[in-house]
Amino acid sequence: MGTEKMRNVLKSLGLTEKEAELYIFLAKHDALRSGEIAKGIRTHRVEVYRMLKSLQTKGVVEATLEAPTRFTTVPLETVLDSFIKAKREETALMESTKQSVLNEWKNISKTEPQPSLEKFVVVEGDRKIYSKILQMVKETKSNLSVVT
């Protein structure tokens, strides 16, 4: 997997473009001080400090206790496991509250069925597009017209 693909994977985990670049750079080296990181990725030291703080909050970078502080990456496998666990917990929470949310929604939404209207939808993003196509195919009773 190339650096660009890895950068996209890291962005899908919630890192910004620059944070992903910093994480990849740091993963290629041993523990580094912020000044060394700033030189390595050609970014101002203040911005590097902000990104390191953000990456620590996200649980993908750790700091040593020595002075000056050096930074290391959390192994990618650990990062992925944490992300997967968080998404599973988020999904479980949504599933457990789904029925109560739907019941509340019935109380506040219009109860009268609206006449069937023709619709136009713009869907962006691979996952959303594939999900929408699958939904439309499953719900189709007679005709399905799609323009791509």
Short mmCIF file of N, CA and C in Angstrom, two decimals:
data_model
loop_
_atom_site.label_atom_id
_atom_site.label_comp_id
_atom_site.label_asym_id
_atom_site.label_seq_id
_atom_site.Cartn_x
_atom_site.Cartn_y
_atom_site.Cartn_z
N MET A 1 0.86 -1.18 0.00
CA MET A 1 0.00 0.00 0.00
C MET A 1 0.90 1.23 0.00
N GLY A 2 0.64 2.15 -0.90
CA GLY A 2 1.46 3.34 -1.02
C GLY A 2 1.13 4.38 0.03
N THR A 3 1.98 5.40 0.09
CA THR A 3 1.79 6.47 1.07
C THR A 3 0.47 7.19 0.86
N GLU A 4 0.09 7.40 -0.40
CA GLU A 4 -1.17 8.10 -0.68
C GLU A 4 -2.37 7.31 -0.18
N LYS A 5 -2.36 6.00 -0.41
CA LYS A 5 -3.46 5.16 0.08
C LYS A 5 -3.49 5.15 1.60
N MET A 6 -2.31 5.09 2.22
CA MET A 6 -2.26 5.10 3.69
C MET A 6 -2.76 6.43 4.22
N ARG A 7 -2.43 7.51 3.54
CA ARG A 7 -2.92 8.83 3.95
C ARG A 7 -4.45 8.85 3.90
N ASN A 8 -5.03 8.25 2.86
CA ASN A 8 -6.49 8.21 2.75
C ASN A 8 -7.11 7.35 3.85
N VAL A 9 -6.47 6.25 4.20
CA VAL A 9 -6.96 5.41 5.30
C VAL A 9 -6.95 6.20 6.60
N LEU A 10 -5.86 6.91 6.85
CA LEU A 10 -5.76 7.70 8.08
C LEU A 10 -6.79 8.82 8.10
N LYS A 11 -7.04 9.44 6.95
CA LYS A 11 -8.07 10.47 6.88
C LYS A 11 -9.45 9.88 7.16
N SER A 12 -9.69 8.65 6.72
CA SER A 12 -10.99 8.01 7.00
C SER A 12 -11.15 7.70 8.49
N LEU A 13 -10.03 7.67 9.22
CA LEU A 13 -10.09 7.46 10.66
C LEU A 13 -10.28 8.76 11.43
N GLY A 14 -10.34 9.89 10.70
CA GLY A 14 -10.60 11.16 11.34
C GLY A 14 -9.41 12.10 11.41
N LEU A 15 -8.27 11.72 10.83
CA LEU A 15 -7.12 12.61 10.80
C LEU A 15 -7.24 13.58 9.64
N THR A 16 -6.66 14.77 9.82
CA THR A 16 -6.60 15.73 8.72
C THR A 16 -5.46 15.31 7.78
N GLU A 17 -5.39 15.98 6.65
CA GLU A 17 -4.32 15.70 5.68
C GLU A 17 -2.94 15.87 6.33
N LYS A 18 -2.74 16.99 7.02
CA LYS A 18 -1.45 17.27 7.66
C LYS A 18 -1.17 16.32 8.81
N GLU A 19 -2.20 15.95 9.58
CA GLU A 19 -2.01 14.99 10.67
C GLU A 19 -1.60 13.63 10.13
N ALA A 20 -2.22 13.23 9.03
CA ALA A 20 -1.86 11.95 8.41
C ALA A 20 -0.41 11.99 7.93
N GLU A 21 -0.02 13.11 7.34
CA GLU A 21 1.37 13.27 6.88
C GLU A 21 2.34 13.18 8.07
N LEU A 22 2.00 13.83 9.17
CA LEU A 22 2.83 13.80 10.36
C LEU A 22 2.91 12.38 10.92
N TYR A 23 1.79 11.69 10.99
CA TYR A 23 1.76 10.32 11.52
C TYR A 23 2.65 9.41 10.68
N ILE A 24 2.54 9.50 9.37
CA ILE A 24 3.35 8.66 8.48
C ILE A 24 4.83 9.00 8.64
N PHE A 25 5.16 10.28 8.71
CA PHE A 25 6.55 10.69 8.90
C PHE A 25 7.09 10.13 10.22
N LEU A 26 6.32 10.28 11.28
CA LEU A 26 6.75 9.83 12.60
C LEU A 26 6.87 8.31 12.65
N ALA A 27 6.01 7.62 11.93
CA ALA A 27 6.06 6.16 11.90
C ALA A 27 7.33 5.65 11.21
N LYS A 28 7.89 6.46 10.32
CA LYS A 28 9.11 6.07 9.61
C LYS A 28 10.37 6.31 10.44
N HIS A 29 10.23 6.97 11.58
CA HIS A 29 11.37 7.32 12.42
C HIS A 29 11.14 6.85 13.85
N ASP A 30 12.22 6.86 14.63
CA ASP A 30 12.07 6.60 16.06
C ASP A 30 11.47 7.84 16.71
N ALA A 31 11.47 7.85 18.02
CA ALA A 31 10.93 9.00 18.75
C ALA A 31 11.66 10.28 18.35
N LEU A 32 10.89 11.31 18.03
CA LEU A 32 11.46 12.59 17.59
C LEU A 32 10.92 13.74 18.41
N ARG A 33 11.73 14.80 18.50
CA ARG A 33 11.29 16.03 19.15
C ARG A 33 10.47 16.84 18.14
N SER A 34 9.68 17.75 18.64
CA SER A 34 8.79 18.52 17.77
C SER A 34 9.57 19.31 16.73
N GLY A 35 10.73 19.84 17.09
CA GLY A 35 11.55 20.58 16.13
C GLY A 35 12.01 19.71 14.98
N GLU A 36 12.38 18.46 15.29
CA GLU A 36 12.81 17.52 14.25
C GLU A 36 11.65 17.17 13.33
N ILE A 37 10.47 17.04 13.92
CA ILE A 37 9.27 16.75 13.13
C ILE A 37 8.96 17.92 12.22
N ALA A 38 9.03 19.14 12.77
CA ALA A 38 8.74 20.35 11.99
C ALA A 38 9.67 20.45 10.78
N LYS A 39 10.96 20.19 10.98
CA LYS A 39 11.91 20.21 9.87
C LYS A 39 11.60 19.11 8.87
N GLY A 40 11.28 17.93 9.37
CA GLY A 40 11.04 16.78 8.51
C GLY A 40 9.83 16.93 7.60
N ILE A 41 8.78 17.57 8.12
CA ILE A 41 7.56 17.73 7.29
C ILE A 41 7.43 19.17 6.78
N ARG A 42 8.45 19.96 7.04
CA ARG A 42 8.50 21.35 6.54
C ARG A 42 7.25 22.15 6.95
N THR A 43 7.01 22.15 8.24
CA THR A 43 5.86 22.86 8.80
C THR A 43 6.34 23.65 10.02
N HIS A 44 5.72 24.78 10.27
CA HIS A 44 6.09 25.61 11.42
C HIS A 44 5.88 24.83 12.71
N ARG A 45 6.78 25.04 13.67
CA ARG A 45 6.76 24.29 14.92
C ARG A 45 5.46 24.47 15.70
N VAL A 46 4.87 25.67 15.68
CA VAL A 46 3.61 25.92 16.39
C VAL A 46 2.51 25.03 15.83
N GLU A 47 2.45 24.91 14.51
CA GLU A 47 1.45 24.06 13.89
C GLU A 47 1.69 22.59 14.24
N VAL A 48 2.97 22.20 14.30
CA VAL A 48 3.32 20.82 14.68
C VAL A 48 2.85 20.54 16.10
N TYR A 49 3.04 21.49 17.02
CA TYR A 49 2.56 21.31 18.39
C TYR A 49 1.05 21.09 18.42
N ARG A 50 0.31 21.90 17.65
CA ARG A 50 -1.15 21.75 17.60
C ARG A 50 -1.54 20.36 17.07
N MET A 51 -0.86 19.95 15.98
CA MET A 51 -1.19 18.64 15.40
C MET A 51 -0.84 17.51 16.36
N LEU A 52 0.32 17.63 17.04
CA LEU A 52 0.70 16.58 18.00
C LEU A 52 -0.31 16.48 19.13
N LYS A 53 -0.78 17.62 19.62
CA LYS A 53 -1.80 17.63 20.68
C LYS A 53 -3.08 16.96 20.19
N SER A 54 -3.48 17.29 18.96
CA SER A 54 -4.68 16.68 18.38
C SER A 54 -4.50 15.18 18.20
N LEU A 55 -3.33 14.76 17.72
CA LEU A 55 -3.07 13.34 17.51
C LEU A 55 -3.01 12.59 18.83
N GLN A 56 -2.51 13.24 19.89
CA GLN A 56 -2.52 12.61 21.20
C GLN A 56 -3.96 12.44 21.69
N THR A 57 -4.78 13.44 21.48
CA THR A 57 -6.19 13.37 21.87
C THR A 57 -6.90 12.23 21.13
N LYS A 58 -6.54 12.04 19.86
CA LYS A 58 -7.14 10.98 19.04
C LYS A 58 -6.54 9.62 19.35
N GLY A 59 -5.49 9.59 20.16
CA GLY A 59 -4.90 8.32 20.58
C GLY A 59 -3.97 7.67 19.57
N VAL A 60 -3.38 8.46 18.67
CA VAL A 60 -2.50 7.87 17.66
C VAL A 60 -1.04 8.25 17.84
N VAL A 61 -0.76 9.19 18.76
CA VAL A 61 0.61 9.60 19.06
C VAL A 61 0.76 9.64 20.57
N GLU A 62 1.96 9.23 21.05
CA GLU A 62 2.26 9.28 22.47
C GLU A 62 3.50 10.13 22.69
N ALA A 63 3.59 10.76 23.87
CA ALA A 63 4.73 11.60 24.22
C ALA A 63 5.54 10.91 25.32
N THR A 64 6.87 11.09 25.26
CA THR A 64 7.72 10.56 26.31
C THR A 64 7.70 11.51 27.50
N LEU A 65 8.16 11.04 28.65
CA LEU A 65 8.18 11.87 29.85
C LEU A 65 9.46 12.69 29.98
N GLU A 66 10.42 12.45 29.11
CA GLU A 66 11.70 13.16 29.20
C GLU A 66 11.57 14.59 28.70
N ALA A 67 12.60 15.39 29.02
CA ALA A 67 12.64 16.76 28.52
C ALA A 67 13.89 16.91 27.67
N PRO A 68 13.82 17.40 26.47
CA PRO A 68 12.60 17.76 25.75
C PRO A 68 11.79 16.53 25.36
N THR A 69 10.50 16.74 25.27
CA THR A 69 9.56 15.67 24.96
C THR A 69 9.80 15.14 23.55
N ARG A 70 9.76 13.82 23.43
CA ARG A 70 9.83 13.20 22.11
C ARG A 70 8.50 12.49 21.87
N PHE A 71 8.18 12.31 20.62
CA PHE A 71 6.88 11.76 20.25
C PHE A 71 7.07 10.49 19.42
N THR A 72 6.17 9.53 19.63
CA THR A 72 6.17 8.29 18.87
C THR A 72 4.74 7.98 18.44
N THR A 73 4.61 7.14 17.43
CA THR A 73 3.28 6.75 16.98
C THR A 73 2.80 5.55 17.77
N VAL A 74 1.51 5.48 17.96
CA VAL A 74 0.87 4.27 18.47
C VAL A 74 0.82 3.33 17.27
N PRO A 75 1.12 2.03 17.46
CA PRO A 75 1.10 1.12 16.31
C PRO A 75 -0.24 1.18 15.57
N LEU A 76 -0.17 1.15 14.24
CA LEU A 76 -1.37 1.28 13.41
C LEU A 76 -2.40 0.21 13.76
N GLU A 77 -1.97 -0.99 14.06
CA GLU A 77 -2.92 -2.05 14.42
C GLU A 77 -3.74 -1.66 15.64
N THR A 78 -3.09 -1.06 16.62
CA THR A 78 -3.79 -0.60 17.83
C THR A 78 -4.76 0.52 17.49
N VAL A 79 -4.33 1.44 16.63
CA VAL A 79 -5.20 2.55 16.20
C VAL A 79 -6.44 2.00 15.50
N LEU A 80 -6.24 1.06 14.58
CA LEU A 80 -7.37 0.47 13.84
C LEU A 80 -8.31 -0.27 14.78
N ASP A 81 -7.74 -1.05 15.72
CA ASP A 81 -8.58 -1.78 16.67
C ASP A 81 -9.43 -0.82 17.51
N SER A 82 -8.83 0.29 17.94
CA SER A 82 -9.57 1.28 18.73
C SER A 82 -10.68 1.92 17.91
N PHE A 83 -10.37 2.25 16.66
CA PHE A 83 -11.36 2.85 15.78
C PHE A 83 -12.53 1.88 15.54
N ILE A 84 -12.22 0.63 15.25
CA ILE A 84 -13.25 -0.38 15.01
C ILE A 84 -14.11 -0.56 16.26
N LYS A 85 -13.46 -0.62 17.42
CA LYS A 85 -14.20 -0.79 18.67
C LYS A 85 -15.14 0.40 18.91
N ALA A 86 -14.65 1.61 18.66
CA ALA A 86 -15.47 2.81 18.85
C ALA A 86 -16.67 2.80 17.91
N LYS A 87 -16.46 2.41 16.65
CA LYS A 87 -17.56 2.37 15.67
C LYS A 87 -18.58 1.30 16.07
N ARG A 88 -18.10 0.16 16.56
CA ARG A 88 -19.03 -0.90 17.00
C ARG A 88 -19.88 -0.42 18.17
N GLU A 89 -19.25 0.27 19.12
CA GLU A 89 -19.99 0.79 20.27
C GLU A 89 -21.00 1.84 19.83
N GLU A 90 -20.59 2.68 18.89
CA GLU A 90 -21.50 3.70 18.35
C GLU A 90 -22.69 3.05 17.66
N THR A 91 -22.42 2.01 16.89
CA THR A 91 -23.49 1.29 16.19
C THR A 91 -24.42 0.60 17.19
N ALA A 92 -23.85 -0.03 18.21
CA ALA A 92 -24.66 -0.70 19.22
C ALA A 92 -25.56 0.29 19.95
N LEU A 93 -25.03 1.47 20.23
CA LEU A 93 -25.83 2.50 20.88
C LEU A 93 -26.99 2.93 19.99
N MET A 94 -26.71 3.15 18.70
CA MET A 94 -27.77 3.53 17.78
C MET A 94 -28.83 2.44 17.67
N GLU A 95 -28.39 1.18 17.61
CA GLU A 95 -29.35 0.07 17.52
C GLU A 95 -30.21 -0.02 18.77
N SER A 96 -29.60 0.21 19.94
CA SER A 96 -30.36 0.10 21.19
C SER A 96 -31.35 1.25 21.38
N THR A 97 -31.07 2.41 20.79
CA THR A 97 -31.98 3.55 20.95
C THR A 97 -32.88 3.76 19.74
N LYS A 98 -32.73 2.95 18.71
CA LYS A 98 -33.47 3.15 17.47
C LYS A 98 -34.97 3.21 17.69
N GLN A 99 -35.54 2.25 18.38
CA GLN A 99 -36.99 2.19 18.54
C GLN A 99 -37.52 3.38 19.32
N SER A 100 -36.85 3.77 20.38
CA SER A 100 -37.33 4.92 21.16
C SER A 100 -37.22 6.22 20.35
N VAL A 101 -36.18 6.34 19.53
CA VAL A 101 -36.04 7.51 18.68
C VAL A 101 -37.15 7.54 17.64
N LEU A 102 -37.45 6.40 17.04
CA LEU A 102 -38.53 6.33 16.05
C LEU A 102 -39.89 6.65 16.68
N ASN A 103 -40.12 6.17 17.89
CA ASN A 103 -41.37 6.48 18.59
C ASN A 103 -41.49 7.98 18.86
N GLU A 104 -40.41 8.60 19.29
CA GLU A 104 -40.40 10.04 19.51
C GLU A 104 -40.64 10.78 18.21
N TRP A 105 -40.04 10.30 17.14
CA TRP A 105 -40.18 10.94 15.83
C TRP A 105 -41.64 10.91 15.38
N LYS A 106 -42.33 9.80 15.63
CA LYS A 106 -43.74 9.70 15.25
C LYS A 106 -44.57 10.77 15.96
N ASN A 107 -44.19 11.11 17.17
CA ASN A 107 -44.93 12.12 17.94
C ASN A 107 -44.74 13.52 17.38
N ILE A 108 -43.62 13.80 16.75
CA ILE A 108 -43.37 15.16 16.28
C ILE A 108 -43.48 15.34 14.78
N SER A 109 -43.52 14.26 14.03
CA SER A 109 -43.57 14.38 12.57
C SER A 109 -45.02 14.40 12.08
N LYS A 110 -45.19 14.77 10.81
CA LYS A 110 -46.51 14.76 10.20
C LYS A 110 -47.01 13.34 10.14
N THR A 111 -48.28 13.15 10.49
CA THR A 111 -48.83 11.80 10.48
C THR A 111 -49.60 11.49 9.21
N GLU A 112 -49.97 12.53 8.47
CA GLU A 112 -50.72 12.30 7.24
C GLU A 112 -49.78 11.90 6.11
N PRO A 113 -50.09 10.82 5.40
CA PRO A 113 -49.23 10.43 4.28
C PRO A 113 -49.32 11.45 3.15
N GLN A 114 -48.19 11.79 2.60
CA GLN A 114 -48.12 12.74 1.50
C GLN A 114 -48.28 12.00 0.17
N PRO A 115 -48.84 12.66 -0.84
CA PRO A 115 -48.93 12.01 -2.15
C PRO A 115 -47.53 11.75 -2.68
N SER A 116 -47.40 10.69 -3.44
CA SER A 116 -46.11 10.30 -3.99
C SER A 116 -45.59 11.40 -4.92
N LEU A 117 -44.39 11.83 -4.68
CA LEU A 117 -43.77 12.88 -5.48
C LEU A 117 -42.57 12.31 -6.22
N GLU A 118 -42.31 12.85 -7.41
CA GLU A 118 -41.09 12.48 -8.10
C GLU A 118 -39.95 13.19 -7.41
N LYS A 119 -38.81 12.52 -7.30
CA LYS A 119 -37.70 13.07 -6.53
C LYS A 119 -36.44 13.13 -7.37
N PHE A 120 -35.60 14.07 -7.00
CA PHE A 120 -34.27 14.22 -7.59
C PHE A 120 -33.28 14.25 -6.43
N VAL A 121 -32.29 13.36 -6.45
CA VAL A 121 -31.35 13.27 -5.35
C VAL A 121 -29.93 13.30 -5.88
N VAL A 122 -29.07 14.09 -5.24
CA VAL A 122 -27.64 14.08 -5.55
C VAL A 122 -26.96 13.39 -4.38
N VAL A 123 -26.24 12.31 -4.68
CA VAL A 123 -25.55 11.54 -3.65
C VAL A 123 -24.06 11.59 -3.95
N GLU A 124 -23.25 11.91 -2.94
CA GLU A 124 -21.81 12.00 -3.12
C GLU A 124 -21.12 11.01 -2.20
N GLY A 125 -20.00 10.46 -2.66
CA GLY A 125 -19.21 9.51 -1.86
C GLY A 125 -19.54 8.09 -2.24
N ASP A 126 -18.50 7.28 -2.46
CA ASP A 126 -18.69 5.91 -2.91
C ASP A 126 -19.65 5.12 -2.03
N ARG A 127 -19.42 5.13 -0.72
CA ARG A 127 -20.26 4.33 0.18
C ARG A 127 -21.73 4.76 0.11
N LYS A 128 -21.95 6.07 0.10
CA LYS A 128 -23.33 6.57 0.06
C LYS A 128 -23.99 6.24 -1.27
N ILE A 129 -23.21 6.32 -2.35
CA ILE A 129 -23.77 6.03 -3.67
C ILE A 129 -24.17 4.56 -3.75
N TYR A 130 -23.29 3.66 -3.35
CA TYR A 130 -23.60 2.23 -3.42
C TYR A 130 -24.77 1.88 -2.52
N SER A 131 -24.80 2.47 -1.33
CA SER A 131 -25.90 2.22 -0.40
C SER A 131 -27.22 2.71 -0.98
N LYS A 132 -27.22 3.88 -1.60
CA LYS A 132 -28.45 4.45 -2.18
C LYS A 132 -28.92 3.60 -3.37
N ILE A 133 -27.99 3.16 -4.21
CA ILE A 133 -28.37 2.30 -5.34
C ILE A 133 -28.99 1.01 -4.84
N LEU A 134 -28.38 0.39 -3.85
CA LEU A 134 -28.92 -0.85 -3.29
C LEU A 134 -30.31 -0.63 -2.72
N GLN A 135 -30.51 0.48 -1.99
CA GLN A 135 -31.81 0.80 -1.43
C GLN A 135 -32.85 0.98 -2.52
N MET A 136 -32.50 1.71 -3.58
CA MET A 136 -33.44 1.97 -4.67
C MET A 136 -33.82 0.68 -5.39
N VAL A 137 -32.86 -0.20 -5.61
CA VAL A 137 -33.15 -1.47 -6.28
C VAL A 137 -34.09 -2.31 -5.43
N LYS A 138 -33.86 -2.36 -4.13
CA LYS A 138 -34.70 -3.15 -3.23
C LYS A 138 -36.13 -2.60 -3.16
N GLU A 139 -36.27 -1.29 -3.23
CA GLU A 139 -37.59 -0.66 -3.09
C GLU A 139 -38.34 -0.54 -4.41
N THR A 140 -37.69 -0.84 -5.52
CA THR A 140 -38.32 -0.68 -6.83
C THR A 140 -39.43 -1.71 -7.02
N LYS A 141 -40.58 -1.21 -7.48
CA LYS A 141 -41.72 -2.10 -7.74
C LYS A 141 -41.93 -2.30 -9.23
N SER A 142 -41.70 -1.26 -10.04
CA SER A 142 -41.91 -1.43 -11.47
C SER A 142 -40.77 -0.83 -12.31
N ASN A 143 -40.36 0.40 -12.03
CA ASN A 143 -39.35 1.09 -12.84
C ASN A 143 -38.32 1.77 -11.97
N LEU A 144 -37.10 1.78 -12.44
CA LEU A 144 -36.04 2.51 -11.78
C LEU A 144 -35.23 3.23 -12.85
N SER A 145 -35.21 4.55 -12.79
CA SER A 145 -34.44 5.34 -13.75
C SER A 145 -33.29 6.02 -13.02
N VAL A 146 -32.10 5.87 -13.58
CA VAL A 146 -30.91 6.42 -12.93
C VAL A 146 -30.09 7.13 -14.00
N VAL A 147 -29.57 8.32 -13.65
CA VAL A 147 -28.66 9.05 -14.51
C VAL A 147 -27.36 9.20 -13.74
N THR A 148 -26.26 8.80 -14.37
CA THR A 148 -24.96 8.93 -13.70
C THR A 148 -24.04 9.79 -14.52
#
